Amino acid sequence: MSATSDSPRKKITTHTFRLKKQRGESITMLTAYDYPTALAVDRAGIDSILVGDSLGMVVLGYDNTLPVTMADMLHHCKAVARGSDCALLIGDMPFMSYQAEVNAAVRNAGRFLQEAGMDAVKLEGGRERVPAIKAIIGAGIPVLGHLGLTPQSVHQMGGFRAQGKTAAAAQKLIEDAHLLQDAGCFGIVLESVPARLAAYLSEQLEIPTIGIGAGVGCDGQVLVTHDLLGLFDRFIPKFVKKYADLHSTIARALTAYKEDVETKVFPAEEHTFSIPDEEWEEFVKSEE
Ligand code: KIV
């Protein structure tokens, strides 16, 4: 519970997600990978923080999310957990932490909660993931599904491209979503799928859909915070709305610092410490 000036905010749970869907209230979710961002996102009253494996691209500088490890994820999840009070915290299971073997998937999912302070995990994929999802949920760990563009399958998909654009692909996505719901997922991220399809599916499902590039008909929205803030300018997906241009702001600040140091404008008087005159005189004498 976090006390604000007006009313105390309550911890968001997977139950809150379900209630918000029933009430027709949009669910808000953003990514965070470190303590200060988690503080800011939580204080903004965002319902949920996803520690996404997108950190591989926007923080660690990889071309895709495949090199991200469990160690990377746990390290960043711990920092986010320290900065967050009320948001539902979701740790993204990295590539090969859940695909190869169901028991390993359960053990790795457990580490997100036991070691890193997360409330739930997310993993990518449809029908082929049902055994792992059921086993993780069976261990008492809430699971958020992820369908559509699943970045860990970038090579199989032939690039970061929108999914569900043929009748057959749309049908498969609908079937997969129902299988994930039946397996016990508390929600499903829909990434880069046609808005009509996402809205149609959201109407059918009892669990909430969280869209990213899936239109306004989803039950909630998620964005990568670095994209929203304009911190990552290497590649900006079509579905991103940039609410700030922090990359340019940072570049301007760093150039100004460089100039100030080179011209001795910084540090100024107010940035320096003083020694009392009598102490200085005594020091000078001692040096003579
Ligand atoms: O890794 C991530 O940030 C994600 C979101 C894009 C949904 O999976």
mmCIF file of C-alpha atoms and ligand atoms in Angstrom:
data_model
loop_
_atom_site.group_PDB
_atom_site.id
_atom_site.type_symbol
_atom_site.label_atom_id
_atom_site.label_comp_id
_atom_site.label_asym_id
_atom_site.label_seq_id
_atom_site.Cartn_x
_atom_site.Cartn_y
_atom_site.Cartn_z
ATOM 1 C CA MET A 1 0.000 0.000 0.000
ATOM 2 C CA SER A 2 1.343 3.449 -0.880
ATOM 3 C CA ALA A 3 0.015 6.507 0.942
ATOM 4 C CA THR A 4 -0.582 9.483 -1.382
ATOM 5 C CA SER A 5 -1.937 12.896 -0.346
ATOM 6 C CA ASP A 6 -5.526 11.844 -1.082
ATOM 7 C CA SER A 7 -6.279 8.159 -0.812
ATOM 8 C CA PRO A 8 -3.958 5.201 -0.385
ATOM 9 C CA ARG A 9 -3.317 3.286 -3.614
ATOM 10 C CA LYS A 10 -3.784 -0.432 -3.397
ATOM 11 C CA LYS A 11 -1.453 -3.085 -4.756
ATOM 12 C CA ILE A 12 -2.635 -4.170 -8.206
ATOM 13 C CA THR A 13 -3.158 -7.910 -8.597
ATOM 14 C CA THR A 14 -4.208 -10.248 -11.389
ATOM 15 C CA HIS A 15 -7.684 -10.045 -9.815
ATOM 16 C CA THR A 16 -7.648 -6.269 -10.429
ATOM 17 C CA PHE A 17 -6.950 -7.003 -14.114
ATOM 18 C CA ARG A 18 -10.044 -9.217 -14.340
ATOM 19 C CA LEU A 19 -12.200 -6.630 -12.483
ATOM 20 C CA LYS A 20 -11.030 -3.816 -14.764
ATOM 21 C CA LYS A 21 -11.989 -5.851 -17.818
ATOM 22 C CA GLN A 22 -15.424 -6.584 -16.330
ATOM 23 C CA ARG A 23 -15.922 -2.870 -15.621
ATOM 24 C CA GLY A 24 -14.715 -1.845 -19.074
ATOM 25 C CA GLU A 25 -11.762 0.091 -17.581
ATOM 26 C CA SER A 26 -8.545 0.129 -19.609
ATOM 27 C CA ILE A 27 -5.518 -1.574 -18.060
ATOM 28 C CA THR A 28 -2.239 0.379 -18.268
ATOM 29 C CA MET A 29 1.143 -1.333 -18.522
ATOM 30 C CA LEU A 30 4.664 -0.080 -19.276
ATOM 31 C CA THR A 31 8.095 -1.633 -19.264
ATOM 32 C CA ALA A 32 10.830 -0.755 -16.766
ATOM 33 C CA TYR A 33 14.263 -2.259 -16.324
ATOM 34 C CA ASP A 34 15.745 -0.208 -13.476
ATOM 35 C CA TYR A 35 14.975 1.423 -10.135
ATOM 36 C CA PRO A 36 14.402 5.079 -11.199
ATOM 37 C CA THR A 37 12.115 4.114 -14.095
ATOM 38 C CA ALA A 38 10.151 1.760 -11.860
ATOM 39 C CA LEU A 39 9.700 4.592 -9.331
ATOM 40 C CA ALA A 40 8.435 6.940 -12.055
ATOM 41 C CA VAL A 41 6.083 4.395 -13.631
ATOM 42 C CA ASP A 42 4.678 3.300 -10.283
ATOM 43 C CA ARG A 43 4.209 6.895 -9.101
ATOM 44 C CA ALA A 44 2.369 7.699 -12.354
ATOM 45 C CA GLY A 45 -0.231 5.157 -11.230
ATOM 46 C CA ILE A 46 0.376 2.700 -14.087
ATOM 47 C CA ASP A 47 -1.330 -0.625 -13.254
ATOM 48 C CA SER A 48 1.502 -2.931 -14.187
ATOM 49 C CA ILE A 49 5.243 -2.946 -14.886
ATOM 50 C CA LEU A 50 6.599 -5.470 -17.345
ATOM 51 C CA VAL A 51 10.307 -6.154 -17.017
ATOM 52 C CA GLY A 52 10.421 -7.112 -20.677
ATOM 53 C CA ASP A 53 13.217 -8.969 -22.408
ATOM 54 C CA SER A 54 13.058 -5.958 -24.756
ATOM 55 C CA LEU A 55 15.745 -4.729 -22.361
ATOM 56 C CA GLY A 56 18.112 -6.750 -24.553
ATOM 57 C CA MET A 57 17.513 -4.264 -27.366
ATOM 58 C CA VAL A 58 16.856 -0.933 -25.639
ATOM 59 C CA VAL A 59 19.290 -1.268 -22.705
ATOM 60 C CA LEU A 60 21.877 -3.921 -23.606
ATOM 61 C CA GLY A 61 22.221 -3.006 -27.292
ATOM 62 C CA TYR A 62 21.531 -6.406 -28.887
ATOM 63 C CA ASP A 63 19.811 -6.621 -32.305
ATOM 64 C CA ASN A 64 17.028 -8.820 -30.886
ATOM 65 C CA THR A 65 15.939 -10.378 -27.583
ATOM 66 C CA LEU A 66 17.515 -13.821 -28.111
ATOM 67 C CA PRO A 67 20.809 -13.239 -26.216
ATOM 68 C CA VAL A 68 19.017 -12.176 -23.001
ATOM 69 C CA THR A 69 19.660 -14.612 -20.130
ATOM 70 C CA MET A 70 17.922 -15.514 -16.868
ATOM 71 C CA ALA A 71 20.772 -13.732 -15.044
ATOM 72 C CA ASP A 72 20.092 -10.523 -17.037
ATOM 73 C CA MET A 73 16.365 -10.724 -16.322
ATOM 74 C CA LEU A 74 16.701 -11.421 -12.591
ATOM 75 C CA HIS A 75 19.223 -8.583 -12.174
ATOM 76 C CA HIS A 76 16.861 -6.035 -13.753
ATOM 77 C CA CYS A 77 13.724 -7.449 -12.075
ATOM 78 C CA LYS A 78 15.320 -6.999 -8.627
ATOM 79 C CA ALA A 79 16.016 -3.313 -9.329
ATOM 80 C CA VAL A 80 12.450 -2.766 -10.559
ATOM 81 C CA ALA A 81 10.981 -4.526 -7.513
ATOM 82 C CA ARG A 82 12.935 -2.146 -5.239
ATOM 83 C CA GLY A 83 11.411 0.867 -7.028
ATOM 84 C CA SER A 84 7.831 -0.279 -7.208
ATOM 85 C CA ASP A 85 5.086 -0.190 -4.645
ATOM 86 C CA CYS A 86 1.663 -0.800 -6.172
ATOM 87 C CA ALA A 87 2.050 -1.948 -9.787
ATOM 88 C CA LEU A 88 1.623 -5.606 -10.667
ATOM 89 C CA LEU A 89 5.173 -6.734 -11.500
ATOM 90 C CA ILE A 90 5.633 -9.123 -14.410
ATOM 91 C CA GLY A 91 8.960 -10.727 -15.305
ATOM 92 C CA ASP A 92 9.477 -11.754 -18.932
ATOM 93 C CA MET A 93 10.864 -15.269 -19.308
ATOM 94 C CA PRO A 94 13.866 -15.104 -21.684
ATOM 95 C CA PHE A 95 14.522 -17.278 -24.731
ATOM 96 C CA MET A 96 15.234 -20.937 -23.830
ATOM 97 C CA SER A 97 14.203 -20.544 -20.180
ATOM 98 C CA TYR A 98 10.856 -22.285 -20.802
ATOM 99 C CA GLN A 99 10.856 -23.798 -24.309
ATOM 100 C CA ALA A 100 13.015 -26.907 -23.847
ATOM 101 C CA GLU A 101 11.636 -28.589 -20.776
ATOM 102 C CA VAL A 102 8.557 -28.151 -18.567
ATOM 103 C CA ASN A 103 10.336 -28.712 -15.221
ATOM 104 C CA ALA A 104 13.000 -26.163 -16.129
ATOM 105 C CA ALA A 105 10.233 -23.733 -17.105
ATOM 106 C CA VAL A 106 8.616 -24.086 -13.670
ATOM 107 C CA ARG A 107 11.939 -23.681 -11.856
ATOM 108 C CA ASN A 108 12.882 -20.605 -13.920
ATOM 109 C CA ALA A 109 9.438 -19.049 -13.449
ATOM 110 C CA GLY A 110 9.767 -19.621 -9.710
ATOM 111 C CA ARG A 111 13.031 -17.679 -9.608
ATOM 112 C CA PHE A 112 11.239 -14.531 -10.834
ATOM 113 C CA LEU A 113 9.003 -14.611 -7.752
ATOM 114 C CA GLN A 114 11.339 -16.112 -5.162
ATOM 115 C CA GLU A 115 14.556 -14.234 -5.996
ATOM 116 C CA ALA A 116 13.498 -11.162 -7.952
ATOM 117 C CA GLY A 117 10.289 -9.918 -6.298
ATOM 118 C CA MET A 118 8.001 -10.320 -9.323
ATOM 119 C CA ASP A 119 4.275 -11.123 -8.962
ATOM 120 C CA ALA A 120 3.869 -12.988 -12.258
ATOM 121 C CA VAL A 121 5.710 -14.080 -15.398
ATOM 122 C CA LYS A 122 5.098 -13.636 -19.126
ATOM 123 C CA LEU A 123 6.050 -16.066 -21.848
ATOM 124 C CA GLU A 124 5.584 -16.138 -25.613
ATOM 125 C CA GLY A 125 3.706 -18.629 -27.754
ATOM 126 C CA GLY A 126 0.430 -20.466 -28.280
ATOM 127 C CA ARG A 127 -0.643 -24.112 -28.246
ATOM 128 C CA GLU A 128 2.952 -25.405 -28.051
ATOM 129 C CA ARG A 129 3.391 -23.634 -24.680
ATOM 130 C CA VAL A 130 0.271 -25.020 -22.974
ATOM 131 C CA PRO A 131 2.072 -27.807 -21.006
ATOM 132 C CA ALA A 132 4.631 -25.329 -19.603
ATOM 133 C CA ILE A 133 1.945 -22.738 -18.822
ATOM 134 C CA LYS A 134 -0.200 -25.289 -16.979
ATOM 135 C CA ALA A 135 2.774 -26.526 -14.967
ATOM 136 C CA ILE A 136 3.860 -22.975 -14.008
ATOM 137 C CA ILE A 137 0.323 -22.023 -12.978
ATOM 138 C CA GLY A 138 0.116 -25.348 -11.124
ATOM 139 C CA ALA A 139 3.059 -24.163 -9.054
ATOM 140 C CA GLY A 140 1.057 -21.070 -8.046
ATOM 141 C CA ILE A 141 2.696 -18.634 -10.444
ATOM 142 C CA PRO A 142 0.404 -16.362 -12.510
ATOM 143 C CA VAL A 143 1.194 -16.378 -16.246
ATOM 144 C CA LEU A 144 0.587 -13.657 -18.852
ATOM 145 C CA GLY A 145 0.528 -15.076 -22.388
ATOM 146 C CA HIS A 146 1.917 -13.339 -25.493
ATOM 147 C CA LEU A 147 0.606 -13.925 -29.035
ATOM 148 C CA GLY A 148 0.984 -12.277 -32.440
ATOM 149 C CA LEU A 149 4.476 -10.930 -33.042
ATOM 150 C CA THR A 150 6.523 -12.955 -30.571
ATOM 151 C CA PRO A 151 10.033 -11.450 -30.774
ATOM 152 C CA GLN A 152 11.799 -14.593 -29.517
ATOM 153 C CA SER A 153 10.635 -16.277 -32.768
ATOM 154 C CA VAL A 154 11.996 -13.472 -34.953
ATOM 155 C CA HIS A 155 13.927 -15.874 -37.190
ATOM 156 C CA GLN A 156 10.950 -18.195 -37.628
ATOM 157 C CA MET A 157 8.714 -15.209 -38.507
ATOM 158 C CA GLY A 158 11.281 -13.832 -40.969
ATOM 159 C CA GLY A 159 11.637 -10.530 -39.127
ATOM 160 C CA PHE A 160 9.654 -8.248 -36.831
ATOM 161 C CA ARG A 161 6.423 -8.267 -38.858
ATOM 162 C CA ALA A 162 2.723 -7.979 -38.042
ATOM 163 C CA GLN A 163 0.919 -11.312 -37.570
ATOM 164 C CA GLY A 164 -2.621 -12.633 -38.093
ATOM 165 C CA LYS A 165 -3.066 -10.933 -41.457
ATOM 166 C CA THR A 166 -4.547 -13.908 -43.333
ATOM 167 C CA ALA A 167 -7.820 -15.670 -42.544
ATOM 168 C CA ALA A 168 -5.907 -18.831 -41.579
ATOM 169 C CA ALA A 169 -3.446 -16.952 -39.359
ATOM 170 C CA ALA A 170 -6.313 -15.070 -37.705
ATOM 171 C CA GLN A 171 -8.111 -18.362 -37.017
ATOM 172 C CA LYS A 172 -4.963 -19.897 -35.487
ATOM 173 C CA LEU A 173 -4.434 -16.854 -33.270
ATOM 174 C CA ILE A 174 -8.024 -17.034 -31.991
ATOM 175 C CA GLU A 175 -7.619 -20.760 -31.222
ATOM 176 C CA ASP A 176 -4.294 -20.172 -29.446
ATOM 177 C CA ALA A 177 -5.814 -17.391 -27.323
ATOM 178 C CA HIS A 178 -8.623 -19.681 -26.175
ATOM 179 C CA LEU A 179 -6.102 -22.415 -25.365
ATOM 180 C CA LEU A 180 -4.074 -19.961 -23.255
ATOM 181 C CA GLN A 181 -7.227 -18.815 -21.461
ATOM 182 C CA ASP A 182 -8.230 -22.449 -20.790
ATOM 183 C CA ALA A 183 -4.692 -23.190 -19.555
ATOM 184 C CA GLY A 184 -5.199 -20.496 -16.889
ATOM 185 C CA CYS A 185 -3.372 -17.398 -18.171
ATOM 186 C CA PHE A 186 -4.607 -14.264 -16.391
ATOM 187 C CA GLY A 187 -4.220 -12.178 -19.560
ATOM 188 C CA ILE A 188 -2.665 -12.169 -23.013
ATOM 189 C CA VAL A 189 -0.397 -9.618 -24.691
ATOM 190 C CA LEU A 190 -1.348 -9.177 -28.357
ATOM 191 C CA GLU A 191 1.568 -7.712 -30.298
ATOM 192 C CA SER A 192 1.330 -6.331 -33.843
ATOM 193 C CA VAL A 193 -1.961 -7.906 -34.906
ATOM 194 C CA PRO A 194 -4.721 -6.230 -36.935
ATOM 195 C CA ALA A 195 -6.911 -4.006 -34.758
ATOM 196 C CA ARG A 196 -10.116 -5.677 -35.998
ATOM 197 C CA LEU A 197 -8.859 -9.108 -35.024
ATOM 198 C CA ALA A 198 -7.666 -7.939 -31.587
ATOM 199 C CA ALA A 199 -11.011 -6.252 -30.847
ATOM 200 C CA TYR A 200 -12.946 -9.338 -31.982
ATOM 201 C CA LEU A 201 -10.812 -11.599 -29.770
ATOM 202 C CA SER A 202 -11.011 -9.233 -26.776
ATOM 203 C CA GLU A 203 -14.825 -9.414 -26.979
ATOM 204 C CA GLN A 204 -14.695 -13.222 -26.877
ATOM 205 C CA LEU A 205 -12.219 -13.724 -24.037
ATOM 206 C CA GLU A 206 -12.995 -13.486 -20.317
ATOM 207 C CA ILE A 207 -9.368 -12.640 -19.522
ATOM 208 C CA PRO A 208 -7.996 -9.227 -20.536
ATOM 209 C CA THR A 209 -5.966 -8.611 -23.672
ATOM 210 C CA ILE A 210 -3.091 -6.136 -23.442
ATOM 211 C CA GLY A 211 -2.308 -4.654 -26.839
ATOM 212 C CA ILE A 212 0.917 -3.366 -28.311
ATOM 213 C CA GLY A 213 0.300 -2.461 -31.922
ATOM 214 C CA ALA A 214 -3.112 -4.137 -31.694
ATOM 215 C CA GLY A 215 -5.486 -1.173 -31.641
ATOM 216 C CA VAL A 216 -7.829 0.414 -29.169
ATOM 217 C CA GLY A 217 -10.174 -2.575 -28.918
ATOM 218 C CA CYS A 218 -7.852 -4.383 -26.473
ATOM 219 C CA ASP A 219 -8.617 -4.339 -22.740
ATOM 220 C CA GLY A 220 -5.340 -2.597 -21.978
ATOM 221 C CA GLN A 221 -2.201 -1.213 -23.585
ATOM 222 C CA VAL A 222 1.514 -1.714 -23.078
ATOM 223 C CA LEU A 223 4.457 0.162 -24.598
ATOM 224 C CA VAL A 224 8.209 -0.034 -24.174
ATOM 225 C CA THR A 225 8.931 2.997 -21.983
ATOM 226 C CA HIS A 226 12.159 3.790 -23.854
ATOM 227 C CA ASP A 227 10.094 4.134 -27.074
ATOM 228 C CA LEU A 228 7.407 6.286 -25.435
ATOM 229 C CA LEU A 229 10.027 8.614 -23.948
ATOM 230 C CA GLY A 230 12.048 8.802 -27.161
ATOM 231 C CA LEU A 231 15.112 7.354 -25.422
ATOM 232 C CA PHE A 232 15.779 4.713 -28.044
ATOM 233 C CA ASP A 233 15.963 6.152 -31.543
ATOM 234 C CA ARG A 234 17.602 3.246 -33.418
ATOM 235 C CA PHE A 235 14.279 1.785 -34.511
ATOM 236 C CA ILE A 236 10.773 3.066 -33.763
ATOM 237 C CA PRO A 237 7.901 0.648 -34.482
ATOM 238 C CA LYS A 238 4.826 2.043 -36.293
ATOM 239 C CA PHE A 239 2.633 1.492 -33.223
ATOM 240 C CA VAL A 240 4.677 3.719 -30.892
ATOM 241 C CA LYS A 241 3.408 7.111 -29.839
ATOM 242 C CA LYS A 242 6.373 9.223 -28.708
ATOM 243 C CA TYR A 243 5.359 11.328 -25.697
ATOM 244 C CA ALA A 244 8.813 12.896 -25.281
ATOM 245 C CA ASP A 245 12.130 13.173 -27.095
ATOM 246 C CA LEU A 246 14.541 12.435 -24.277
ATOM 247 C CA HIS A 247 17.278 11.235 -26.625
ATOM 248 C CA SER A 248 17.602 14.799 -28.017
ATOM 249 C CA THR A 249 17.249 16.311 -24.537
ATOM 250 C CA ILE A 250 20.092 14.112 -23.265
ATOM 251 C CA ALA A 251 22.268 14.871 -26.306
ATOM 252 C CA ARG A 252 21.781 18.623 -25.754
ATOM 253 C CA ALA A 253 22.609 18.352 -22.040
ATOM 254 C CA LEU A 254 25.774 16.321 -22.683
ATOM 255 C CA THR A 255 27.023 18.762 -25.337
ATOM 256 C CA ALA A 256 26.374 21.697 -22.999
ATOM 257 C CA TYR A 257 28.349 19.935 -20.234
ATOM 258 C CA LYS A 258 31.276 19.323 -22.617
ATOM 259 C CA GLU A 259 31.330 23.001 -23.632
ATOM 260 C CA ASP A 260 31.084 24.197 -20.008
ATOM 261 C CA VAL A 261 34.016 22.017 -18.945
ATOM 262 C CA GLU A 262 36.132 23.030 -21.927
ATOM 263 C CA THR A 263 35.455 26.754 -21.336
ATOM 264 C CA LYS A 264 35.741 26.421 -17.526
ATOM 265 C CA VAL A 265 32.181 27.646 -16.987
ATOM 266 C CA PHE A 266 31.644 24.491 -14.938
ATOM 267 C CA PRO A 267 32.167 23.987 -12.037
ATOM 268 C CA ALA A 268 31.039 27.436 -10.884
ATOM 269 C CA GLU A 269 31.330 28.888 -7.368
ATOM 270 C CA GLU A 270 28.077 27.263 -6.244
ATOM 271 C CA HIS A 271 29.349 23.819 -7.184
ATOM 272 C CA THR A 272 32.482 24.010 -5.047
ATOM 273 C CA PHE A 273 33.313 23.612 -1.351
ATOM 274 C CA SER A 274 35.158 26.194 0.755
ATOM 275 C CA ILE A 275 37.604 26.058 3.605
ATOM 276 C CA PRO A 276 37.400 28.867 6.270
ATOM 277 C CA ASP A 277 40.066 31.607 5.806
ATOM 278 C CA GLU A 278 41.741 30.926 9.168
ATOM 279 C CA GLU A 279 42.047 27.219 8.397
ATOM 280 C CA TRP A 280 43.510 27.999 4.994
ATOM 281 C CA GLU A 281 46.022 30.470 6.481
ATOM 282 C CA GLU A 282 47.098 27.894 9.058
ATOM 283 C CA PHE A 283 47.495 25.332 6.277
ATOM 284 C CA VAL A 284 49.576 27.747 4.150
ATOM 285 C CA LYS A 285 51.818 28.499 7.128
ATOM 286 C CA SER A 286 52.340 24.816 7.764
ATOM 287 C CA GLU A 287 53.478 24.426 4.193
ATOM 288 C CA GLU A 288 56.124 27.196 4.475
HETATM 289 O O1 KIV B 1 9.743 -7.500 -23.902
HETATM 290 C C1 KIV B 1 8.809 -6.672 -23.925
HETATM 291 O O2 KIV B 1 8.962 -5.499 -23.589
HETATM 292 C C2 KIV B 1 7.512 -7.155 -24.384
HETATM 293 C C3 KIV B 1 6.488 -6.122 -24.695
HETATM 294 C C4 KIV B 1 6.814 -5.524 -26.004
HETATM 295 C C5 KIV B 1 5.118 -6.677 -24.635
HETATM 296 O O3 KIV B 1 7.321 -8.310 -24.528
#
